[in-house]
Every structure is written in structure tokens, then in C-alpha cells.
Amino acid sequence: MMFEERIAKILQIVNERNTASVAALAAEIGTSESTIRRDIIELDKRGQLKRVHGGAARISNPVITNEYDVQTKSEIHSDLKLKIAKYAATAIHSDDFVYIDAGTTTLTMIPYINAPGAVFVTNGFSHAKALTQRGYTVYITGGRLKLTTEAIVGDAAVRSIDKYNFTKCFMGTNGIDEKQGFTTPDIDEALIKEAAMRHSYLSYVLADSSKFRKVSSVTFSKIGAACIITDNIPDDSYKKLTVIKAVD
């Protein structure tokens, strides 16, 4: 297991259980206790967990670990999502090969895409259906369907994404933090987001302003790796890290 994948799993376990011993983490992740100790030291330095005798504990100000279902998320800040989605749709052109991440804001943009000839890849079950109904060529990743977010996840999904080279990708996020970057509660979804951004020439993250200064369990990218499309920029310090478009 790669370093970033391993520490994401450590964070997921510790945040779910409040504490975890080195021995338990090593057994569950399938690596040595010495490796886990080094990872805990690094995560403690980053401020993502607290190093304690024999293991690790979640920090006193815990990260967001819960994930709402699609119906609930679609009703949260729906007016802001619509503004963001409409603007994001204008960034897609007829010669683009696009990855669209599963998520309610990315789903909202599909009716506003006007790019005949564009080709799409998605891990969103509803996204694939909506794009196909609009007449676009759509490829869907392999993998396991996660019902709560209607996202296709797992090793097969990551492997299929690794074959592609996208001109653009459009992602959702649960949190945006200057230090921790873009985050999500689920390690499987984080790995897919990370892979898609790695294989994209341009990456866009669609997020309303409530997502700023929030941290979820797993980082899938640093802020500088993507342009942010939002409704409002709460702090000018974020402008120093990447390109941000605040839609009217």
C-alpha cells in the first residue's frame, strides 16, 4: 500500500474509533508496526491526529466524517450549486475529453453542457444516465456501486481511470482547507478523485463557500492542483494558493 493511501486509511480508522493502537492499525492495514509508528509521527506533525502512547487518537476538533445521501445533499445550498454548475458547464468544449466526478453539483451542471462532440468518463451512475440521455458519448468506470452517493468506487474504477488522459476534470469536495487541501469522508472516493486529477490536463473543483475552512477524513489533492469554482471567496488567503472563480 502506497504512503498516501496508507495514511488515509489510518485517518479513517482513527476518526471512526476515536483511538487506535499501533498493533491494531498494523494488522488491519497489513503493514509493519514500525511503518505505522512513522506514519503516526508524520500525521501528528501535520495536525491530523494526536500521537499517544501505543497508538493514535483523533484530534480534539474532529474532521467531518459523515456523508449525506444524494437526495439530502442535492437540497443543501441548491441555489448556489446551480450558479456554480452553470458556470462550470461553459468550460467544456466540443473537442474535450472530460472526467466528471460523482456528486450533486457536478450532476447539476450536465443539463447546461453545450459541447457536441465532447466525450465523457464518469464514476457517477446518475451522471452517466443524464449524459447519455443528452446524446453524449459516455464511458463509465468499472467497480462497486456505493448507494449513498451513487458513485462507482474500488480498485477496478481506479485502474480504468489510469488508462485515460483527460483534457479536463470536474470534481466535488466536502472540504477545502489551506493546509489539508481538498478532502472527502471516504477513502475509496478519494482514491478515484486523486487518480482522475492526476490524469487531467486541467482540474476544476466545484464547491459552494460553505466548504471552505472545513476538513474531512481524506485528502485527495492539494489546493494548487485545481481551479476552484465557487459562489464566494471567504478569505483572500486562498487566492494565493490557486485560481478561484467566484460566480455572480
Coordinates of N, CA and C in Angstrom, one line a residue:
M1 N 0.8 -1.2 0.0 CA 0.0 0.0 0.0 C 0.9 1.2 0.0
M2 N 0.6 2.2 -0.9 CA 1.4 3.4 -1.0 C 1.2 4.3 0.2
F3 N 2.1 5.2 0.5 CA 2.1 6.1 1.7 C 0.8 6.8 1.8
E4 N 0.4 7.6 0.8 CA -0.8 8.4 0.9 C -2.0 7.6 1.1
E5 N -2.1 6.4 0.5 CA -3.2 5.5 0.6 C -3.2 5.0 2.1
R6 N -2.0 4.7 2.6 CA -1.9 4.1 3.9 C -2.3 5.1 5.0
I7 N -1.9 6.4 4.9 CA -2.2 7.3 5.9 C -3.7 7.7 5.9
A8 N -4.2 7.7 4.7 CA -5.7 7.9 4.5 C -6.5 6.9 5.3
K9 N -6.0 5.6 5.2 CA -6.7 4.5 5.9 C -6.5 4.7 7.4
I10 N -5.3 5.1 7.9 CA -5.1 5.3 9.3 C -6.1 6.4 9.8
L11 N -6.2 7.5 9.1 CA -7.1 8.6 9.5 C -8.5 8.1 9.6
Q12 N -8.9 7.3 8.6 CA -10.3 6.8 8.6 C -10.6 6.0 9.8
I13 N -9.6 5.1 10.1 CA -9.8 4.2 11.3 C -9.8 5.0 12.6
V14 N -8.9 5.9 12.7 CA -8.8 6.6 14.0 C -10.0 7.5 14.2
N15 N -10.4 8.2 13.1 CA -11.6 9.1 13.3 C -12.9 8.3 13.5
E16 N -13.0 7.1 13.0 CA -14.2 6.3 13.3 C -14.2 5.8 14.7
R17 N -13.0 5.4 15.3 CA -13.0 4.8 16.6 C -12.5 5.7 17.7
N18 N -12.1 6.9 17.4 CA -11.5 7.8 18.4 C -10.1 7.5 18.7
T19 N -9.8 6.3 19.0 CA -8.4 5.9 19.2 C -8.1 4.5 18.5
A20 N -6.8 4.3 18.3 CA -6.4 3.0 17.7 C -5.0 2.7 18.1
S21 N -4.7 1.5 18.4 CA -3.3 1.1 18.8 C -2.5 0.9 17.5
V22 N -1.2 1.0 17.7 CA -0.2 0.7 16.6 C -0.5 -0.8 16.1
A23 N -0.6 -1.7 17.0 CA -0.8 -3.1 16.7 C -2.0 -3.3 15.8
A24 N -3.1 -2.7 16.3 CA -4.4 -2.9 15.6 C -4.3 -2.3 14.2
L25 N -3.7 -1.1 14.0 CA -3.6 -0.5 12.7 C -2.7 -1.3 11.8
A26 N -1.6 -1.8 12.3 CA -0.7 -2.6 11.5 C -1.4 -3.9 11.0
A27 N -2.2 -4.5 11.9 CA -2.9 -5.7 11.5 C -4.0 -5.4 10.4
E28 N -4.7 -4.4 10.6 CA -5.8 -4.1 9.7 C -5.3 -3.6 8.4
I29 N -4.3 -2.8 8.4 CA -3.8 -2.2 7.1 C -2.8 -3.2 6.4
G30 N -2.2 -4.1 7.2 CA -1.3 -5.1 6.6 C 0.1 -4.6 6.3
T31 N 0.6 -3.9 7.3 CA 2.0 -3.4 7.2 C 2.6 -3.6 8.6
S32 N 3.9 -3.2 8.7 CA 4.6 -3.4 10.0 C 4.3 -2.3 11.0
E33 N 4.5 -2.6 12.2 CA 4.2 -1.7 13.3 C 5.2 -0.5 13.2
S34 N 6.4 -0.7 12.8 CA 7.4 0.4 12.7 C 6.9 1.4 11.6
T35 N 6.4 0.9 10.5 CA 5.8 1.7 9.5 C 4.7 2.6 10.0
I36 N 3.8 1.9 10.7 CA 2.6 2.6 11.3 C 3.1 3.7 12.3
R37 N 4.1 3.4 13.1 CA 4.6 4.4 14.0 C 5.2 5.7 13.3
R38 N 5.9 5.4 12.2 CA 6.4 6.5 11.4 C 5.3 7.3 10.8
D39 N 4.2 6.6 10.3 CA 3.1 7.3 9.7 C 2.4 8.2 10.8
I40 N 2.2 7.6 12.0 CA 1.6 8.4 13.1 C 2.4 9.6 13.4
I41 N 3.7 9.5 13.5 CA 4.5 10.7 13.7 C 4.3 11.8 12.7
E42 N 4.2 11.3 11.4 CA 4.0 12.3 10.3 C 2.6 13.0 10.4
L43 N 1.6 12.2 10.7 CA 0.3 12.7 10.8 C 0.1 13.6 12.0
D44 N 0.8 13.3 13.1 CA 0.8 14.2 14.3 C 1.5 15.5 13.9
K45 N 2.6 15.5 13.2 CA 3.2 16.8 12.7 C 2.3 17.6 11.9
R46 N 1.5 16.9 11.0 CA 0.5 17.6 10.2 C -0.7 18.1 10.9
G47 N -0.9 17.7 12.2 CA -2.0 18.1 12.9 C -3.3 17.3 12.6
Q48 N -3.2 16.2 12.0 CA -4.3 15.4 11.5 C -4.8 14.4 12.6
L49 N -3.9 14.0 13.5 CA -4.3 13.2 14.6 C -3.3 13.5 15.7
K50 N -3.6 12.9 16.9 CA -2.7 13.1 18.1 C -2.0 11.8 18.4
R51 N -0.7 11.9 18.5 CA 0.1 10.7 18.8 C 0.0 10.5 20.3
V52 N -0.4 9.3 20.7 CA -0.5 8.9 22.1 C 0.3 7.6 22.4
H53 N 0.6 7.3 23.6 CA 1.4 6.1 24.0 C 0.7 4.9 23.4
G54 N 1.4 4.2 22.5 CA 1.0 2.9 21.9 C 0.1 3.1 20.7
G55 N -0.2 4.3 20.3 CA -1.1 4.4 19.1 C -1.4 5.9 18.8
A56 N -2.7 6.1 18.4 CA -3.1 7.5 17.9 C -4.5 7.7 18.3
A57 N -4.8 9.0 18.5 CA -6.2 9.5 18.8 C -6.6 10.6 17.9
R58 N -7.9 10.7 17.7 CA -8.4 11.7 16.8 C -8.2 13.1 17.5
I59 N -8.0 14.1 16.7 CA -7.8 15.4 17.3 C -9.0 15.9 18.0
S60 N -8.9 16.9 18.9 CA -10.0 17.4 19.7 C -11.0 18.1 18.9
N61 N -10.6 18.7 17.8 CA -11.6 19.3 16.9 C -11.7 18.3 15.7
P62 N -12.6 17.4 15.7 CA -12.6 16.3 14.7 C -13.0 16.8 13.4
V63 N -12.5 16.0 12.4 CA -12.8 16.3 11.0 C -14.3 15.8 10.7
I64 N -14.8 16.2 9.6 CA -16.1 15.8 9.2 C -16.0 14.4 8.6
T65 N -16.7 13.4 9.2 CA -16.6 12.0 8.7 C -17.9 11.5 8.1
N66 N -19.0 12.3 8.3 CA -20.3 11.8 7.8 C -20.5 12.1 6.4
E67 N -21.3 11.4 5.7 CA -21.6 11.6 4.3 C -23.1 11.5 4.1
Y68 N -23.7 12.6 3.6 CA -25.2 12.6 3.4 C -25.4 11.8 2.1
D69 N -26.7 11.3 2.0 CA -27.1 10.7 0.7 C -27.3 11.7 -0.3
V70 N -27.5 11.2 -1.6 CA -27.6 12.2 -2.7 C -28.8 13.1 -2.6
Q71 N -29.9 12.5 -2.2 CA -31.1 13.4 -2.0 C -31.0 14.5 -1.1
T72 N -30.4 14.2 0.1 CA -30.1 15.2 1.1 C -29.1 16.3 0.6
K73 N -28.0 15.8 0.0 CA -27.0 16.8 -0.5 C -27.5 17.7 -1.6
S74 N -28.4 17.1 -2.4 CA -29.0 17.9 -3.5 C -29.8 19.1 -3.0
E75 N -30.3 19.0 -1.8 CA -31.2 20.0 -1.3 C -30.4 21.1 -0.5
I76 N -29.1 20.8 -0.2 CA -28.3 21.8 0.6 C -27.7 22.8 -0.4
H77 N -27.9 24.1 -0.1 CA -27.4 25.2 -1.0 C -27.7 25.0 -2.4
S78 N -28.8 24.5 -2.8 CA -29.2 24.2 -4.2 C -29.1 25.4 -5.1
D79 N -29.4 26.6 -4.6 CA -29.3 27.8 -5.4 C -27.9 28.1 -5.8
L80 N -27.0 27.9 -4.8 CA -25.6 28.2 -5.1 C -25.0 27.1 -6.0
K81 N -25.4 25.9 -5.8 CA -24.9 24.8 -6.7 C -25.3 25.1 -8.1
L82 N -26.5 25.6 -8.3 CA -26.9 25.8 -9.7 C -26.1 26.9 -10.4
K83 N -25.8 28.0 -9.7 CA -24.9 29.0 -10.2 C -23.5 28.5 -10.6
I84 N -23.0 27.7 -9.7 CA -21.6 27.2 -9.9 C -21.7 26.2 -11.1
A85 N -22.7 25.3 -11.1 CA -22.8 24.3 -12.2 C -22.9 25.0 -13.5
K86 N -23.8 26.0 -13.6 CA -24.0 26.7 -14.9 C -22.7 27.3 -15.4
Y87 N -21.9 27.9 -14.5 CA -20.6 28.5 -15.0 C -19.6 27.4 -15.4
A88 N -19.6 26.3 -14.6 CA -18.6 25.2 -14.9 C -18.9 24.6 -16.3
A89 N -20.2 24.5 -16.6 CA -20.6 23.9 -17.9 C -20.0 24.6 -19.1
T90 N -19.8 25.9 -18.9 CA -19.3 26.7 -20.0 C -17.8 26.4 -20.3
A91 N -17.1 25.8 -19.4 CA -15.7 25.4 -19.6 C -15.5 24.2 -20.5
I92 N -16.6 23.5 -20.8 CA -16.5 22.3 -21.6 C -16.7 22.6 -23.1
H93 N -15.8 22.2 -24.0 CA -15.9 22.5 -25.4 C -16.0 21.2 -26.2
S94 N -16.3 21.3 -27.5 CA -16.6 20.1 -28.3 C -15.4 19.2 -28.5
D95 N -14.2 19.7 -28.3 CA -13.0 18.8 -28.5 C -12.5 18.3 -27.2
D96 N -13.3 18.4 -26.1 CA -12.8 18.0 -24.8 C -13.1 16.5 -24.5
F97 N -12.2 15.9 -23.8 CA -12.3 14.5 -23.2 C -12.4 14.7 -21.7
V98 N -13.6 14.6 -21.1 CA -13.8 15.1 -19.8 C -14.2 14.0 -18.8
Y99 N -13.6 14.1 -17.6 CA -14.0 13.3 -16.5 C -14.9 14.1 -15.6
I100 N -16.1 13.5 -15.3 CA -17.0 14.2 -14.3 C -17.2 13.3 -13.1
D101 N -16.8 13.8 -12.0 CA -16.9 13.1 -10.7 C -18.3 12.9 -10.2
A102 N -18.6 11.9 -9.5 CA -19.9 11.7 -8.9 C -20.1 12.8 -7.9
G103 N -21.3 13.4 -7.8 CA -21.6 14.4 -6.8 C -22.8 15.2 -7.3
T104 N -23.4 15.9 -6.4 CA -24.7 16.7 -6.7 C -24.4 17.9 -7.5
T105 N -23.3 18.6 -7.3 CA -23.0 19.8 -8.0 C -22.6 19.5 -9.5
T106 N -21.8 18.4 -9.6 CA -21.4 18.0 -11.0 C -22.6 17.5 -11.7
L107 N -23.5 16.8 -11.1 CA -24.7 16.4 -11.7 C -25.6 17.5 -12.2
T108 N -25.6 18.6 -11.4 CA -26.4 19.8 -11.8 C -25.9 20.4 -13.0
M109 N -24.6 20.3 -13.3 CA -24.1 21.0 -14.5 C -24.4 20.3 -15.8
I110 N -24.8 19.1 -15.8 CA -25.0 18.3 -17.0 C -26.0 18.9 -18.0
P111 N -27.2 19.4 -17.5 CA -28.2 20.0 -18.4 C -27.7 21.2 -19.1
Y112 N -26.6 21.8 -18.6 CA -26.2 23.1 -19.2 C -24.9 22.9 -20.0
I113 N -24.5 21.7 -20.2 CA -23.3 21.5 -21.1 C -23.8 21.6 -22.5
N114 N -23.1 22.4 -23.3 CA -23.4 22.5 -24.8 C -22.1 22.3 -25.5
A115 N -21.7 21.1 -25.7 CA -20.4 20.8 -26.4 C -20.6 19.5 -27.2
P116 N -21.3 19.7 -28.4 CA -21.4 18.5 -29.3 C -20.0 17.9 -29.7
G117 N -19.9 16.7 -29.5 CA -18.6 16.0 -29.9 C -17.7 15.8 -28.6
A118 N -18.0 16.4 -27.5 CA -17.3 16.1 -26.3 C -17.5 14.7 -25.8
V119 N -16.5 14.1 -25.3 CA -16.6 12.7 -24.8 C -16.4 12.7 -23.3
F120 N -17.2 11.9 -22.6 CA -17.2 11.9 -21.1 C -16.9 10.5 -20.5
V121 N -16.2 10.6 -19.4 CA -16.0 9.4 -18.5 C -16.5 9.8 -17.1
T122 N -17.2 9.0 -16.4 CA -17.7 9.3 -15.1 C -17.8 8.1 -14.2
N123 N -17.7 8.3 -12.9 CA -18.0 7.2 -11.9 C -19.3 7.5 -11.3
G124 N -20.1 8.4 -11.8 CA -21.4 8.7 -11.3 C -22.5 7.9 -12.1
F125 N -23.2 7.1 -11.4 CA -24.3 6.3 -12.0 C -25.3 7.2 -12.6
S126 N -25.8 8.2 -11.9 CA -26.8 9.2 -12.4 C -26.2 10.1 -13.5
H127 N -24.9 10.4 -13.4 CA -24.3 11.3 -14.3 C -24.2 10.6 -15.7
A128 N -23.9 9.3 -15.7 CA -23.8 8.5 -17.0 C -25.1 8.5 -17.7
K129 N -26.2 8.3 -16.9 CA -27.5 8.3 -17.5 C -27.9 9.6 -18.0
A130 N -27.7 10.7 -17.3 CA -28.0 12.0 -17.7 C -27.3 12.5 -19.0
L131 N -26.0 12.1 -19.0 CA -25.2 12.5 -20.2 C -25.6 11.7 -21.4
T132 N -25.9 10.4 -21.2 CA -26.3 9.6 -22.4 C -27.7 10.1 -22.9
Q133 N -28.6 10.5 -22.0 CA -29.9 11.0 -22.5 C -29.7 12.3 -23.2
R134 N -28.6 13.0 -23.0 CA -28.4 14.2 -23.8 C -27.7 14.0 -25.1
G135 N -27.4 12.7 -25.4 CA -26.8 12.3 -26.6 C -25.3 12.3 -26.7
Y136 N -24.6 12.4 -25.5 CA -23.1 12.4 -25.5 C -22.6 11.0 -25.4
T137 N -21.4 10.8 -25.9 CA -20.7 9.5 -25.7 C -20.1 9.5 -24.3
V138 N -20.5 8.4 -23.6 CA -20.1 8.3 -22.2 C -19.5 6.9 -21.9
Y139 N -18.4 7.0 -21.1 CA -17.8 5.7 -20.6 C -17.9 5.8 -19.1
I140 N -18.3 4.7 -18.5 CA -18.5 4.6 -17.1 C -17.4 3.7 -16.5
T141 N -16.9 4.1 -15.4 CA -15.8 3.3 -14.8 C -16.3 1.9 -14.3
G142 N -15.5 1.0 -14.2 CA -15.9 -0.3 -13.5 C -15.8 -0.1 -12.0
G143 N -16.2 -1.1 -11.3 CA -16.1 -1.1 -9.9 C -17.4 -1.4 -9.1
R144 N -17.4 -1.0 -7.9 CA -18.6 -1.3 -7.0 C -19.4 0.0 -6.8
L145 N -20.7 -0.2 -6.9 CA -21.7 0.9 -6.7 C -21.9 1.2 -5.2
K146 N -21.6 2.5 -4.9 CA -21.8 3.0 -3.5 C -23.2 3.7 -3.5
L147 N -24.2 3.1 -2.8 CA -25.5 3.6 -3.0 C -25.7 5.0 -2.4
T148 N -25.1 5.3 -1.3 CA -25.4 6.6 -0.7 C -25.0 7.8 -1.6
T149 N -23.9 7.7 -2.3 CA -23.5 8.8 -3.2 C -23.7 8.4 -4.7
E150 N -24.2 7.2 -5.0 CA -24.4 6.8 -6.3 C -23.1 6.9 -7.1
A151 N -22.0 6.6 -6.5 CA -20.7 6.6 -7.1 C -20.2 5.2 -7.3
I152 N -19.4 5.0 -8.3 CA -18.8 3.7 -8.6 C -17.3 3.8 -8.0
V153 N -17.0 2.9 -7.1 CA -15.7 3.0 -6.4 C -15.0 1.7 -6.5
G154 N -13.7 1.7 -6.0 CA -13.0 0.5 -5.9 C -11.8 0.4 -6.8
D155 N -11.0 -0.6 -6.6 CA -9.7 -0.8 -7.4 C -10.0 -0.8 -8.9
A156 N -11.1 -1.4 -9.3 CA -11.4 -1.5 -10.8 C -11.7 -0.1 -11.4
A157 N -12.3 0.7 -10.6 CA -12.6 2.1 -11.0 C -11.3 2.9 -11.2
V158 N -10.4 2.8 -10.2 CA -9.1 3.5 -10.3 C -8.3 3.0 -11.5
R159 N -8.3 1.7 -11.7 CA -7.5 1.1 -12.8 C -8.0 1.6 -14.1
S160 N -9.3 1.7 -14.3 CA -9.9 2.1 -15.5 C -9.5 3.6 -15.8
I161 N -9.6 4.4 -14.8 CA -9.2 5.8 -14.9 C -7.7 6.0 -15.3
D162 N -6.9 5.1 -14.8 CA -5.5 5.2 -15.1 C -5.1 5.0 -16.6
K163 N -6.1 4.5 -17.3 CA -5.9 4.3 -18.8 C -6.1 5.6 -19.6
Y164 N -6.7 6.6 -19.0 CA -7.2 7.7 -19.7 C -6.3 8.9 -19.5
N165 N -6.4 9.9 -20.5 CA -5.7 11.2 -20.4 C -6.8 12.2 -20.7
F166 N -7.3 12.9 -19.7 CA -8.4 13.9 -19.9 C -7.9 15.3 -20.2
T167 N -8.7 16.0 -20.9 CA -8.4 17.4 -21.1 C -8.8 18.2 -19.9
K168 N -9.9 17.8 -19.3 CA -10.4 18.5 -18.1 C -11.2 17.5 -17.2
C169 N -11.2 17.8 -15.9 CA -12.0 17.0 -14.9 C -12.7 18.0 -14.0
F170 N -13.9 17.6 -13.6 CA -14.7 18.4 -12.7 C -15.0 17.6 -11.5
M171 N -14.7 18.1 -10.3 CA -14.8 17.4 -9.0 C -15.6 18.1 -8.0
G172 N -16.2 17.3 -7.1 CA -16.8 17.8 -5.9 C -15.9 17.6 -4.8
T173 N -16.2 18.3 -3.6 CA -15.4 18.1 -2.4 C -16.3 18.4 -1.2
N174 N -15.9 17.8 -0.1 CA -16.6 18.0 1.2 C -15.9 19.1 2.0
G175 N -14.7 19.4 1.7 CA -14.0 20.4 2.5 C -12.8 21.0 1.7
I176 N -12.5 22.3 2.0 CA -11.4 23.0 1.4 C -10.6 23.7 2.5
D177 N -9.4 23.3 2.7 CA -8.6 23.8 3.8 C -7.2 24.2 3.2
E178 N -6.7 25.3 3.7 CA -5.4 25.8 3.2 C -4.3 24.7 3.4
K179 N -4.3 24.1 4.5 CA -3.3 23.1 4.9 C -3.6 21.7 4.3
Q180 N -4.8 21.3 4.6 CA -5.2 19.9 4.2 C -5.7 19.7 2.8
G181 N -6.0 20.8 2.1 CA -6.4 20.7 0.7 C -7.8 20.3 0.5
F182 N -8.1 19.6 -0.5 CA -9.5 19.1 -0.8 C -9.7 17.8 -0.1
T183 N -10.8 17.6 0.6 CA -11.0 16.4 1.4 C -12.4 15.8 1.2
T184 N -12.5 14.5 1.5 CA -13.7 13.8 1.4 C -13.8 12.8 2.5
P185 N -15.0 12.3 2.9 CA -15.0 11.4 4.0 C -14.6 9.9 3.7
D186 N -14.6 9.6 2.4 CA -14.5 8.2 2.0 C -13.2 7.9 1.3
I187 N -12.4 7.0 1.7 CA -11.1 6.7 1.1 C -11.2 6.2 -0.3
D188 N -12.2 5.4 -0.6 CA -12.4 4.9 -1.9 C -12.7 6.0 -2.9
E189 N -13.6 6.9 -2.5 CA -13.9 8.1 -3.4 C -12.6 9.0 -3.5
A190 N -11.9 9.1 -2.5 CA -10.7 10.0 -2.5 C -9.7 9.4 -3.5
L191 N -9.5 8.1 -3.6 CA -8.5 7.5 -4.5 C -8.9 7.7 -5.9
I192 N -10.2 7.7 -6.2 CA -10.7 7.9 -7.6 C -10.5 9.3 -8.0
K193 N -10.9 10.3 -7.1 CA -10.7 11.7 -7.4 C -9.2 12.0 -7.6
E194 N -8.4 11.4 -6.8 CA -6.9 11.6 -6.9 C -6.4 11.1 -8.3
A195 N -6.9 9.9 -8.7 CA -6.5 9.4 -10.0 C -7.0 10.2 -11.2
A196 N -8.2 10.7 -11.1 CA -8.7 11.5 -12.2 C -8.0 12.8 -12.4
M197 N -7.7 13.4 -11.2 CA -7.0 14.7 -11.3 C -5.5 14.5 -11.8
R198 N -4.9 13.4 -11.5 CA -3.6 13.0 -11.9 C -3.6 12.9 -13.4
H199 N -4.7 12.4 -14.0 CA -4.7 12.2 -15.5 C -5.4 13.3 -16.2
S200 N -5.6 14.4 -15.6 CA -6.3 15.6 -16.3 C -5.3 16.7 -16.5
Y201 N -5.4 17.3 -17.7 CA -4.6 18.5 -18.0 C -5.0 19.7 -17.2
L202 N -6.4 19.9 -17.1 CA -6.9 20.9 -16.2 C -7.9 20.3 -15.2
S203 N -7.9 20.7 -14.0 CA -8.8 20.2 -13.0 C -9.6 21.3 -12.4
Y204 N -10.9 21.1 -12.2 CA -11.8 22.1 -11.6 C -12.5 21.4 -10.4
V205 N -12.5 22.2 -9.3 CA -13.3 21.7 -8.1 C -14.5 22.6 -7.9
L206 N -15.7 22.1 -7.9 CA -16.9 22.8 -7.8 C -17.3 22.8 -6.3
A207 N -17.4 23.9 -5.7 CA -17.8 23.9 -4.2 C -18.4 25.2 -3.8
D208 N -19.5 25.2 -3.1 CA -20.1 26.4 -2.6 C -19.2 26.9 -1.4
S209 N -19.4 28.1 -1.0 CA -18.5 28.7 0.0 C -18.6 28.1 1.4
S210 N -19.6 27.3 1.7 CA -19.7 26.6 3.0 C -18.6 25.6 3.1
K211 N -18.0 25.1 2.0 CA -17.0 24.1 2.1 C -15.6 24.6 2.5
F212 N -15.4 25.9 2.5 CA -14.1 26.5 2.9 C -13.9 26.3 4.4
R213 N -12.7 26.2 4.8 CA -12.3 26.0 6.2 C -12.9 24.7 6.8
K214 N -13.2 23.8 6.0 CA -13.7 22.5 6.5 C -12.7 21.4 6.1
V215 N -12.6 20.4 6.9 CA -11.7 19.3 6.7 C -12.5 18.0 6.9
S216 N -12.4 17.1 5.9 CA -12.9 15.8 6.0 C -11.8 14.8 6.2
S217 N -12.2 13.5 6.2 CA -11.2 12.5 6.6 C -10.0 12.3 5.7
V218 N -10.2 12.4 4.4 CA -9.2 12.0 3.5 C -8.9 13.1 2.5
T219 N -7.6 13.5 2.4 CA -7.2 14.5 1.4 C -7.0 13.8 0.0
F220 N -7.6 14.4 -1.0 CA -7.4 13.8 -2.4 C -6.6 14.7 -3.2
S221 N -6.3 16.0 -2.8 CA -5.5 16.8 -3.6 C -5.1 18.1 -2.8
K222 N -4.0 18.7 -3.1 CA -3.7 20.0 -2.6 C -4.4 21.0 -3.4
I223 N -4.6 22.2 -2.8 CA -5.4 23.2 -3.4 C -4.8 23.7 -4.7
G224 N -3.5 23.8 -4.8 CA -2.9 24.3 -6.0 C -3.1 23.4 -7.2
A225 N -3.6 22.2 -7.1 CA -3.7 21.3 -8.2 C -5.0 21.5 -9.0
A226 N -5.9 22.4 -8.6 CA -7.1 22.6 -9.3 C -7.6 24.1 -9.2
C227 N -8.4 24.5 -10.2 CA -9.1 25.7 -10.1 C -10.4 25.5 -9.3
I228 N -10.7 26.5 -8.5 CA -12.0 26.4 -7.7 C -13.0 27.3 -8.3
I229 N -14.2 26.7 -8.5 CA -15.4 27.5 -8.9 C -16.3 27.5 -7.7
T230 N -16.6 28.7 -7.2 CA -17.4 28.8 -6.0 C -18.4 30.0 -6.1
D231 N -19.2 30.3 -5.1 CA -20.1 31.4 -5.1 C -19.5 32.6 -4.4
N232 N -18.5 32.4 -3.5 CA -17.9 33.4 -2.7 C -16.6 33.0 -2.2
I233 N -15.6 33.9 -2.1 CA -14.3 33.5 -1.6 C -14.3 34.1 -0.2
P234 N -14.3 33.2 0.9 CA -14.4 33.7 2.2 C -13.1 34.4 2.8
D235 N -12.0 34.0 2.2 CA -10.7 34.5 2.7 C -9.7 34.7 1.5
D236 N -9.2 35.9 1.4 CA -8.3 36.2 0.3 C -7.0 35.3 0.3
S237 N -6.7 34.7 1.4 CA -5.5 33.8 1.5 C -5.6 32.7 0.6
Y238 N -6.8 32.2 0.2 CA -7.0 31.1 -0.7 C -6.6 31.5 -2.1
K239 N -6.7 32.8 -2.4 CA -6.3 33.3 -3.8 C -4.8 33.1 -4.0
K240 N -4.0 33.0 -3.0 CA -2.6 32.9 -3.1 C -2.2 31.5 -3.5
L241 N -3.1 30.5 -3.3 CA -2.8 29.1 -3.5 C -3.3 28.6 -4.9
T242 N -4.3 29.2 -5.5 CA -4.8 28.7 -6.8 C -5.7 29.7 -7.4
V243 N -6.1 29.4 -8.6 CA -7.1 30.3 -9.3 C -8.5 30.0 -8.8
I244 N -9.2 31.0 -8.4 CA -10.5 30.8 -7.9 C -11.5 31.8 -8.6
K245 N -12.6 31.2 -9.1 CA -13.6 32.0 -9.8 C -14.8 32.0 -8.9
A246 N -15.2 33.2 -8.5 CA -16.5 33.4 -7.7 C -17.6 33.8 -8.7
V247 N -18.6 33.0 -8.9 CA -19.6 33.3 -9.9 C -20.6 34.3 -9.3
D248 N -21.2 35.1 -10.1 CA -22.1 36.1 -9.7 C -23.5 35.4 -9.4

